[in-house]
């Protein structure tokens, strides 16, 4: 609304940087062998921030999210829900459980103070 009422303002929104997560598995084949192809397992709460088109750093390589499954499995040890994350590009090799991934977010320009928001209105 602000950008429409005040068209001369430059408005920027930045998403908080993703701390990252790890590749997970609930099926024994993926626990032992890892993943290949275009999908991998992730904790449901970590994958909840993803949507189609988002870019992720998956074990050092940039991939585009195709979709996140709605249903998955449960970790037998910590009982956390897990889902599959599908990517557009092939993983190119084997992705092992425990590999790191994180969502790539826009970085504000140097000098921006993201610890505060100032909004003036009448």
mmCIF file of N, CA and C in Angstrom:
data_model
loop_
_atom_site.group_PDB
_atom_site.id
_atom_site.type_symbol
_atom_site.label_atom_id
_atom_site.label_comp_id
_atom_site.label_asym_id
_atom_site.label_seq_id
_atom_site.Cartn_x
_atom_site.Cartn_y
_atom_site.Cartn_z
ATOM 1 N N UNK A 1 0.811 -1.190 0.000
ATOM 2 C CA UNK A 1 0.000 0.000 0.000
ATOM 3 C C UNK A 1 0.860 1.262 0.000
ATOM 4 N N UNK A 2 1.940 1.222 0.740
ATOM 5 C CA UNK A 2 2.795 2.394 0.835
ATOM 6 C C UNK A 2 3.389 2.760 -0.525
ATOM 7 N N UNK A 3 3.787 1.772 -1.291
ATOM 8 C CA UNK A 3 4.390 2.076 -2.583
ATOM 9 C C UNK A 3 3.393 2.691 -3.567
ATOM 10 N N UNK A 4 2.099 2.441 -3.378
ATOM 11 C CA UNK A 4 1.084 3.047 -4.241
ATOM 12 C C UNK A 4 0.720 4.453 -3.768
ATOM 13 N N UNK A 5 0.692 4.651 -2.467
ATOM 14 C CA UNK A 5 0.333 5.972 -1.949
ATOM 15 C C UNK A 5 1.500 6.954 -2.021
ATOM 16 N N UNK A 6 2.712 6.440 -2.047
ATOM 17 C CA UNK A 6 3.912 7.287 -2.112
ATOM 18 C C UNK A 6 4.827 6.776 -3.219
ATOM 19 N N UNK A 7 4.483 7.018 -4.486
ATOM 20 C CA UNK A 7 5.244 6.439 -5.597
ATOM 21 C C UNK A 7 6.686 6.936 -5.704
ATOM 22 N N UNK A 8 7.032 8.037 -5.037
ATOM 23 C CA UNK A 8 8.402 8.560 -5.104
ATOM 24 C C UNK A 8 9.351 7.834 -4.147
ATOM 25 N N UNK A 9 8.799 7.051 -3.250
ATOM 26 C CA UNK A 9 9.645 6.324 -2.303
ATOM 27 C C UNK A 9 10.264 5.089 -2.953
ATOM 28 N N UNK A 10 11.457 4.760 -2.525
ATOM 29 C CA UNK A 10 12.091 3.505 -2.939
ATOM 30 C C UNK A 10 11.894 2.522 -1.806
ATOM 31 N N UNK A 11 11.133 1.478 -2.076
ATOM 32 C CA UNK A 11 10.812 0.518 -1.027
ATOM 33 C C UNK A 11 11.491 -0.808 -1.335
ATOM 34 N N UNK A 12 12.192 -1.332 -0.342
ATOM 35 C CA UNK A 12 12.892 -2.589 -0.500
ATOM 36 C C UNK A 12 12.513 -3.505 0.656
ATOM 37 N N UNK A 13 12.279 -4.737 0.347
ATOM 38 C CA UNK A 13 11.984 -5.738 1.377
ATOM 39 C C UNK A 13 13.045 -6.828 1.278
ATOM 40 N N UNK A 14 13.633 -7.144 2.397
ATOM 41 C CA UNK A 14 14.656 -8.184 2.436
ATOM 42 C C UNK A 14 14.220 -9.293 3.375
ATOM 43 N N UNK A 15 14.400 -10.490 2.922
ATOM 44 C CA UNK A 15 14.096 -11.653 3.735
ATOM 45 C C UNK A 15 15.296 -11.936 4.625
ATOM 46 N N UNK A 16 15.028 -12.343 5.851
ATOM 47 C CA UNK A 16 16.112 -12.681 6.761
ATOM 48 C C UNK A 16 16.916 -13.833 6.172
ATOM 49 N N UNK A 17 18.230 -13.738 6.269
ATOM 50 C CA UNK A 17 19.105 -14.775 5.706
ATOM 51 C C UNK A 17 18.778 -16.136 6.316
ATOM 52 N N UNK A 18 18.744 -17.143 5.471
ATOM 53 C CA UNK A 18 18.435 -18.500 5.903
ATOM 54 C C UNK A 18 19.652 -19.100 6.612
ATOM 55 N N UNK A 19 19.463 -19.645 7.822
ATOM 56 C CA UNK A 19 20.588 -20.268 8.521
ATOM 57 C C UNK A 19 20.992 -21.605 7.906
ATOM 58 N N UNK A 20 20.112 -22.183 7.080
ATOM 59 C CA UNK A 20 20.431 -23.443 6.421
ATOM 60 C C UNK A 20 19.901 -24.649 7.172
ATOM 61 N N UNK A 21 19.980 -25.781 6.516
ATOM 62 C CA UNK A 21 19.504 -27.035 7.084
ATOM 63 C C UNK A 21 20.316 -28.171 6.480
ATOM 64 N N UNK A 22 19.884 -29.390 6.728
ATOM 65 C CA UNK A 22 20.601 -30.552 6.217
ATOM 66 C C UNK A 22 19.655 -31.466 5.445
ATOM 67 N N UNK A 23 20.222 -32.243 4.556
ATOM 68 C CA UNK A 23 19.480 -33.260 3.824
ATOM 69 C C UNK A 23 19.129 -34.377 4.807
ATOM 70 N N UNK A 24 17.889 -34.859 4.737
ATOM 71 C CA UNK A 24 17.410 -35.888 5.665
ATOM 72 C C UNK A 24 16.846 -37.068 4.879
ATOM 73 N N UNK A 25 16.534 -38.136 5.581
ATOM 74 C CA UNK A 25 15.897 -39.302 4.959
ATOM 75 C C UNK A 25 15.090 -40.054 5.998
ATOM 76 N N UNK A 26 13.975 -40.606 5.576
ATOM 77 C CA UNK A 26 13.185 -41.478 6.447
ATOM 78 C C UNK A 26 13.057 -42.873 5.839
ATOM 79 N N UNK A 27 13.404 -42.998 4.550
ATOM 80 C CA UNK A 27 13.375 -44.302 3.900
ATOM 81 C C UNK A 27 14.777 -44.904 3.918
ATOM 82 N N UNK A 28 14.847 -46.189 4.225
ATOM 83 C CA UNK A 28 16.150 -46.830 4.427
ATOM 84 C C UNK A 28 17.060 -46.736 3.204
ATOM 85 N N UNK A 29 16.516 -46.805 2.002
ATOM 86 C CA UNK A 29 17.352 -46.722 0.803
ATOM 87 C C UNK A 29 18.086 -45.387 0.739
ATOM 88 N N UNK A 30 17.396 -44.283 1.076
ATOM 89 C CA UNK A 30 18.039 -42.965 1.040
ATOM 90 C C UNK A 30 18.967 -42.772 2.234
ATOM 91 N N UNK A 31 18.642 -43.397 3.370
ATOM 92 C CA UNK A 31 19.541 -43.320 4.524
ATOM 93 C C UNK A 31 20.899 -43.948 4.187
ATOM 94 N N UNK A 32 20.855 -45.059 3.469
ATOM 95 C CA UNK A 32 22.090 -45.789 3.141
ATOM 96 C C UNK A 32 22.792 -45.226 1.912
ATOM 97 N N UNK A 33 22.015 -44.973 0.857
ATOM 98 C CA UNK A 33 22.600 -44.631 -0.445
ATOM 99 C C UNK A 33 22.605 -43.145 -0.774
ATOM 100 N N UNK A 34 21.773 -42.367 -0.095
ATOM 101 C CA UNK A 34 21.657 -40.952 -0.425
ATOM 102 C C UNK A 34 20.648 -40.731 -1.534
ATOM 103 N N UNK A 35 20.715 -39.577 -2.184
ATOM 104 C CA UNK A 35 19.768 -39.199 -3.225
ATOM 105 C C UNK A 35 20.500 -38.942 -4.532
ATOM 106 N N UNK A 36 19.828 -39.249 -5.629
ATOM 107 C CA UNK A 36 20.279 -38.853 -6.956
ATOM 108 C C UNK A 36 19.032 -38.393 -7.706
ATOM 109 N N UNK A 37 19.202 -37.822 -8.862
ATOM 110 C CA UNK A 37 18.043 -37.345 -9.605
ATOM 111 C C UNK A 37 17.716 -35.906 -9.275
ATOM 112 N N UNK A 38 16.438 -35.631 -9.015
ATOM 113 C CA UNK A 38 16.012 -34.241 -8.836
ATOM 114 C C UNK A 38 15.234 -34.003 -7.551
ATOM 115 N N UNK A 39 15.524 -34.764 -6.498
ATOM 116 C CA UNK A 39 14.843 -34.534 -5.224
ATOM 117 C C UNK A 39 15.740 -34.957 -4.066
ATOM 118 N N UNK A 40 15.379 -34.443 -2.876
ATOM 119 C CA UNK A 40 16.082 -34.819 -1.651
ATOM 120 C C UNK A 40 15.137 -34.625 -0.478
ATOM 121 N N UNK A 41 15.457 -35.222 0.653
ATOM 122 C CA UNK A 41 14.647 -35.088 1.853
ATOM 123 C C UNK A 41 15.086 -33.907 2.697
ATOM 124 N N UNK A 42 14.091 -33.281 3.353
ATOM 125 C CA UNK A 42 14.372 -32.128 4.210
ATOM 126 C C UNK A 42 13.370 -32.104 5.353
ATOM 127 N N UNK A 43 13.755 -31.513 6.464
ATOM 128 C CA UNK A 43 12.799 -31.335 7.554
ATOM 129 C C UNK A 43 11.677 -30.427 7.078
ATOM 130 N N UNK A 44 10.447 -30.785 7.433
ATOM 131 C CA UNK A 44 9.275 -30.053 6.973
ATOM 132 C C UNK A 44 9.333 -28.578 7.353
ATOM 133 N N UNK A 45 9.759 -28.280 8.591
ATOM 134 C CA UNK A 45 9.794 -26.876 9.022
ATOM 135 C C UNK A 45 10.842 -26.078 8.257
ATOM 136 N N UNK A 46 11.926 -26.709 7.843
ATOM 137 C CA UNK A 46 12.951 -26.017 7.054
ATOM 138 C C UNK A 46 12.474 -25.793 5.625
ATOM 139 N N UNK A 47 11.770 -26.778 5.058
ATOM 140 C CA UNK A 47 11.291 -26.681 3.683
ATOM 141 C C UNK A 47 10.077 -25.763 3.557
ATOM 142 N N UNK A 48 9.423 -25.440 4.664
ATOM 143 C CA UNK A 48 8.212 -24.602 4.629
ATOM 144 C C UNK A 48 8.490 -23.212 4.062
ATOM 145 N N UNK A 49 9.714 -22.758 4.111
ATOM 146 C CA UNK A 49 10.055 -21.424 3.607
ATOM 147 C C UNK A 49 10.261 -21.408 2.091
ATOM 148 N N UNK A 50 10.221 -22.578 1.444
ATOM 149 C CA UNK A 50 10.499 -22.676 0.019
ATOM 150 C C UNK A 50 9.229 -22.632 -0.823
ATOM 151 N N UNK A 51 9.360 -22.032 -2.002
ATOM 152 C CA UNK A 51 8.274 -22.053 -2.981
ATOM 153 C C UNK A 51 8.900 -22.219 -4.365
ATOM 154 N N UNK A 52 8.067 -22.555 -5.328
ATOM 155 C CA UNK A 52 8.534 -22.777 -6.689
ATOM 156 C C UNK A 52 9.316 -21.560 -7.180
ATOM 157 N N UNK A 53 10.474 -21.841 -7.757
ATOM 158 C CA UNK A 53 11.306 -20.775 -8.305
ATOM 159 C C UNK A 53 12.381 -20.271 -7.359
ATOM 160 N N UNK A 54 12.255 -20.569 -6.062
ATOM 161 C CA UNK A 54 13.301 -20.161 -5.124
ATOM 162 C C UNK A 54 14.610 -20.845 -5.500
ATOM 163 N N UNK A 55 15.697 -20.153 -5.244
ATOM 164 C CA UNK A 55 17.015 -20.750 -5.480
ATOM 165 C C UNK A 55 17.583 -21.213 -4.147
ATOM 166 N N UNK A 56 18.213 -22.376 -4.178
ATOM 167 C CA UNK A 56 18.851 -22.908 -2.987
ATOM 168 C C UNK A 56 20.294 -23.279 -3.318
ATOM 169 N N UNK A 57 21.126 -23.221 -2.298
ATOM 170 C CA UNK A 57 22.487 -23.731 -2.396
ATOM 171 C C UNK A 57 22.416 -25.134 -1.821
ATOM 172 N N UNK A 58 22.589 -26.127 -2.660
ATOM 173 C CA UNK A 58 22.479 -27.526 -2.270
ATOM 174 C C UNK A 58 23.848 -28.161 -2.361
ATOM 175 N N UNK A 59 24.484 -28.317 -1.210
ATOM 176 C CA UNK A 59 25.817 -28.920 -1.133
ATOM 177 C C UNK A 59 26.810 -28.215 -2.061
ATOM 178 N N UNK A 60 26.733 -26.879 -2.090
ATOM 179 C CA UNK A 60 27.683 -26.083 -2.860
ATOM 180 C C UNK A 60 27.275 -25.764 -4.283
ATOM 181 N N UNK A 61 26.101 -26.247 -4.712
ATOM 182 C CA UNK A 61 25.635 -25.964 -6.067
ATOM 183 C C UNK A 61 24.274 -25.279 -6.015
ATOM 184 N N UNK A 62 24.073 -24.322 -6.901
ATOM 185 C CA UNK A 62 22.805 -23.592 -6.937
ATOM 186 C C UNK A 62 21.786 -24.396 -7.739
ATOM 187 N N UNK A 63 20.606 -24.563 -7.150
ATOM 188 C CA UNK A 63 19.500 -25.289 -7.785
ATOM 189 C C UNK A 63 18.224 -24.457 -7.631
ATOM 190 N N UNK A 64 17.237 -24.691 -8.510
ATOM 191 C CA UNK A 64 15.947 -24.008 -8.439
ATOM 192 C C UNK A 64 14.893 -24.974 -7.923
ATOM 193 N N UNK A 65 14.091 -24.512 -6.981
ATOM 194 C CA UNK A 65 13.049 -25.352 -6.398
ATOM 195 C C UNK A 65 11.910 -25.520 -7.395
ATOM 196 N N UNK A 66 11.514 -26.766 -7.614
ATOM 197 C CA UNK A 66 10.376 -27.076 -8.478
ATOM 198 C C UNK A 66 9.107 -27.205 -7.647
ATOM 199 N N UNK A 67 9.197 -27.942 -6.526
ATOM 200 C CA UNK A 67 8.064 -28.076 -5.607
ATOM 201 C C UNK A 67 8.530 -28.738 -4.323
ATOM 202 N N UNK A 68 7.690 -28.638 -3.309
ATOM 203 C CA UNK A 68 7.912 -29.316 -2.027
ATOM 204 C C UNK A 68 6.719 -30.223 -1.812
ATOM 205 N N UNK A 69 6.974 -31.494 -1.507
ATOM 206 C CA UNK A 69 5.871 -32.430 -1.296
ATOM 207 C C UNK A 69 5.088 -32.051 -0.048
ATOM 208 N N UNK A 70 3.811 -32.363 -0.045
ATOM 209 C CA UNK A 70 2.975 -32.065 1.121
ATOM 210 C C UNK A 70 3.132 -33.115 2.204
ATOM 211 N N UNK A 71 3.322 -34.347 1.777
ATOM 212 C CA UNK A 71 3.456 -35.447 2.738
ATOM 213 C C UNK A 71 4.841 -36.053 2.620
ATOM 214 N N UNK A 72 5.260 -36.675 3.691
ATOM 215 C CA UNK A 72 6.570 -37.303 3.696
ATOM 216 C C UNK A 72 6.611 -38.399 4.732
ATOM 217 N N UNK A 73 7.630 -38.348 5.544
ATOM 218 C CA UNK A 73 7.807 -39.353 6.577
ATOM 219 C C UNK A 73 8.248 -38.715 7.874
ATOM 220 N N UNK A 74 8.523 -39.571 8.844
ATOM 221 C CA UNK A 74 8.928 -39.102 10.171
ATOM 222 C C UNK A 74 10.249 -39.764 10.529
ATOM 223 N N UNK A 75 11.171 -38.970 11.048
ATOM 224 C CA UNK A 75 12.453 -39.484 11.501
ATOM 225 C C UNK A 75 12.226 -40.417 12.679
ATOM 226 N N UNK A 76 12.764 -41.610 12.611
ATOM 227 C CA UNK A 76 12.559 -42.613 13.663
ATOM 228 C C UNK A 76 13.233 -42.229 14.974
ATOM 229 N N UNK A 77 14.257 -41.386 14.914
ATOM 230 C CA UNK A 77 15.003 -41.031 16.127
ATOM 231 C C UNK A 77 14.438 -39.802 16.839
ATOM 232 N N UNK A 78 14.206 -38.727 16.077
ATOM 233 C CA UNK A 78 13.750 -37.498 16.735
ATOM 234 C C UNK A 78 12.291 -37.155 16.423
ATOM 235 N N UNK A 79 11.641 -37.983 15.623
ATOM 236 C CA UNK A 79 10.209 -37.856 15.316
ATOM 237 C C UNK A 79 9.848 -36.549 14.599
ATOM 238 N N UNK A 80 10.804 -35.954 13.909
ATOM 239 C CA UNK A 80 10.533 -34.736 13.137
ATOM 240 C C UNK A 80 9.983 -35.109 11.762
ATOM 241 N N UNK A 81 9.003 -34.346 11.300
ATOM 242 C CA UNK A 81 8.421 -34.589 9.982
ATOM 243 C C UNK A 81 9.397 -34.171 8.890
ATOM 244 N N UNK A 82 9.384 -34.958 7.820
ATOM 245 C CA UNK A 82 10.250 -34.692 6.682
ATOM 246 C C UNK A 82 9.430 -34.725 5.396
ATOM 247 N N UNK A 83 9.901 -34.011 4.388
ATOM 248 C CA UNK A 83 9.251 -33.964 3.083
ATOM 249 C C UNK A 83 10.327 -34.050 2.003
ATOM 250 N N UNK A 84 9.889 -34.224 0.773
ATOM 251 C CA UNK A 84 10.810 -34.176 -0.358
ATOM 252 C C UNK A 84 10.787 -32.781 -0.968
ATOM 253 N N UNK A 85 11.965 -32.300 -1.327
ATOM 254 C CA UNK A 85 12.113 -31.053 -2.074
ATOM 255 C C UNK A 85 12.577 -31.456 -3.473
ATOM 256 N N UNK A 86 11.816 -31.037 -4.483
ATOM 257 C CA UNK A 86 12.146 -31.333 -5.872
ATOM 258 C C UNK A 86 12.799 -30.106 -6.499
ATOM 259 N N UNK A 87 13.851 -30.343 -7.275
ATOM 260 C CA UNK A 87 14.569 -29.253 -7.933
ATOM 261 C C UNK A 87 14.522 -29.451 -9.444
ATOM 262 N N UNK A 88 14.701 -28.356 -10.187
ATOM 263 C CA UNK A 88 14.649 -28.419 -11.649
ATOM 264 C C UNK A 88 15.876 -29.114 -12.246
ATOM 265 N N UNK A 89 17.006 -28.930 -11.635
ATOM 266 C CA UNK A 89 18.249 -29.457 -12.185
ATOM 267 C C UNK A 89 18.625 -30.780 -11.509
ATOM 268 N N UNK A 90 19.292 -31.648 -12.236
ATOM 269 C CA UNK A 90 19.738 -32.921 -11.682
ATOM 270 C C UNK A 90 20.799 -32.677 -10.603
ATOM 271 N N UNK A 91 20.800 -33.512 -9.606
ATOM 272 C CA UNK A 91 21.758 -33.396 -8.501
ATOM 273 C C UNK A 91 23.188 -33.669 -8.976
ATOM 274 N N UNK A 92 23.347 -34.431 -10.050
ATOM 275 C CA UNK A 92 24.675 -34.766 -10.589
ATOM 276 C C UNK A 92 25.520 -35.523 -9.573
ATOM 277 N N UNK A 93 25.176 -36.743 -9.345
ATOM 278 C CA UNK A 93 25.927 -37.578 -8.417
ATOM 279 C C UNK A 93 25.041 -38.013 -7.271
ATOM 280 N N UNK A 94 25.652 -38.258 -6.139
ATOM 281 C CA UNK A 94 24.942 -38.726 -4.952
ATOM 282 C C UNK A 94 24.970 -37.639 -3.889
ATOM 283 N N UNK A 95 23.812 -37.344 -3.339
ATOM 284 C CA UNK A 95 23.677 -36.372 -2.258
ATOM 285 C C UNK A 95 23.404 -37.151 -0.977
ATOM 286 N N UNK A 96 24.316 -37.131 -0.056
ATOM 287 C CA UNK A 96 24.211 -37.921 1.172
ATOM 288 C C UNK A 96 23.423 -37.194 2.256
ATOM 289 N N UNK A 97 22.811 -37.982 3.127
ATOM 290 C CA UNK A 97 22.132 -37.436 4.303
ATOM 291 C C UNK A 97 23.158 -36.645 5.115
ATOM 292 N N UNK A 98 22.757 -35.468 5.554
ATOM 293 C CA UNK A 98 23.653 -34.593 6.308
ATOM 294 C C UNK A 98 24.274 -33.490 5.461
ATOM 295 N N UNK A 99 24.152 -33.610 4.120
ATOM 296 C CA UNK A 99 24.663 -32.549 3.254
ATOM 297 C C UNK A 99 23.913 -31.252 3.562
ATOM 298 N N UNK A 100 24.578 -30.145 3.391
ATOM 299 C CA UNK A 100 24.001 -28.841 3.726
ATOM 300 C C UNK A 100 23.210 -28.253 2.558
ATOM 301 N N UNK A 101 22.129 -27.548 2.906
ATOM 302 C CA UNK A 101 21.384 -26.765 1.920
ATOM 303 C C UNK A 101 20.829 -25.529 2.609
ATOM 304 N N UNK A 102 20.615 -24.475 1.821
ATOM 305 C CA UNK A 102 19.960 -23.287 2.349
ATOM 306 C C UNK A 102 19.389 -22.458 1.216
ATOM 307 N N UNK A 103 18.352 -21.725 1.552
ATOM 308 C CA UNK A 103 17.705 -20.838 0.591
ATOM 309 C C UNK A 103 18.604 -19.636 0.344
ATOM 310 N N UNK A 104 18.701 -19.240 -0.913
ATOM 311 C CA UNK A 104 19.486 -18.066 -1.283
ATOM 312 C C UNK A 104 18.559 -16.854 -1.217
ATOM 313 N N UNK A 105 18.927 -15.884 -0.422
ATOM 314 C CA UNK A 105 18.114 -14.679 -0.260
ATOM 315 C C UNK A 105 18.890 -13.463 -0.762
ATOM 316 N N UNK A 106 18.140 -12.433 -1.138
ATOM 317 C CA UNK A 106 18.764 -11.199 -1.617
ATOM 318 C C UNK A 106 19.565 -10.557 -0.485
ATOM 319 N N UNK A 107 20.675 -9.985 -0.845
ATOM 320 C CA UNK A 107 21.540 -9.319 0.129
ATOM 321 C C UNK A 107 21.384 -7.811 -0.012
ATOM 322 N N UNK A 108 21.134 -7.112 1.085
ATOM 323 C CA UNK A 108 21.008 -5.649 1.000
ATOM 324 C C UNK A 108 22.354 -5.010 0.674
ATOM 325 N N UNK A 109 22.327 -3.817 0.105
ATOM 326 C CA UNK A 109 23.583 -3.143 -0.219
ATOM 327 C C UNK A 109 24.368 -2.789 1.041
ATOM 328 N N UNK A 110 25.681 -2.661 0.916
ATOM 329 C CA UNK A 110 26.499 -2.291 2.073
ATOM 330 C C UNK A 110 26.011 -0.989 2.698
ATOM 331 N N UNK A 111 26.034 -0.940 4.008
ATOM 332 C CA UNK A 111 25.617 0.265 4.723
ATOM 333 C C UNK A 111 24.170 0.253 5.156
ATOM 334 N N UNK A 112 23.377 -0.676 4.669
ATOM 335 C CA UNK A 112 21.976 -0.762 5.093
ATOM 336 C C UNK A 112 21.912 -1.321 6.508
ATOM 337 N N UNK A 113 21.132 -0.692 7.349
ATOM 338 C CA UNK A 113 20.953 -1.147 8.723
ATOM 339 C C UNK A 113 19.642 -1.912 8.805
ATOM 340 N N UNK A 114 19.712 -3.226 8.780
ATOM 341 C CA UNK A 114 18.510 -4.056 8.771
ATOM 342 C C UNK A 114 17.951 -4.321 10.158
ATOM 343 N N UNK A 115 18.573 -3.746 11.163
ATOM 344 C CA UNK A 115 18.064 -3.956 12.516
ATOM 345 C C UNK A 115 16.921 -2.987 12.839
ATOM 346 N N UNK A 116 16.566 -2.143 11.901
ATOM 347 C CA UNK A 116 15.487 -1.194 12.173
ATOM 348 C C UNK A 116 14.684 -0.937 10.904
ATOM 349 N N UNK A 117 13.486 -0.528 11.103
ATOM 350 C CA UNK A 117 12.587 -0.128 10.020
ATOM 351 C C UNK A 117 12.013 1.226 10.411
ATOM 352 N N UNK A 118 12.048 2.136 9.492
ATOM 353 C CA UNK A 118 11.479 3.455 9.764
ATOM 354 C C UNK A 118 10.318 3.649 8.799
ATOM 355 N N UNK A 119 9.182 3.982 9.343
ATOM 356 C CA UNK A 119 8.002 4.215 8.527
ATOM 357 C C UNK A 119 7.342 5.483 9.010
ATOM 358 N N UNK A 120 7.268 6.457 8.129
ATOM 359 C CA UNK A 120 6.623 7.725 8.461
ATOM 360 C C UNK A 120 5.254 7.747 7.807
ATOM 361 N N UNK A 121 4.260 8.238 8.532
ATOM 362 C CA UNK A 121 2.934 8.357 7.941
ATOM 363 C C UNK A 121 2.169 9.468 8.648
ATOM 364 N N UNK A 122 1.125 9.954 8.000
ATOM 365 C CA UNK A 122 0.241 10.978 8.567
ATOM 366 C C UNK A 122 -1.060 10.368 8.976
#
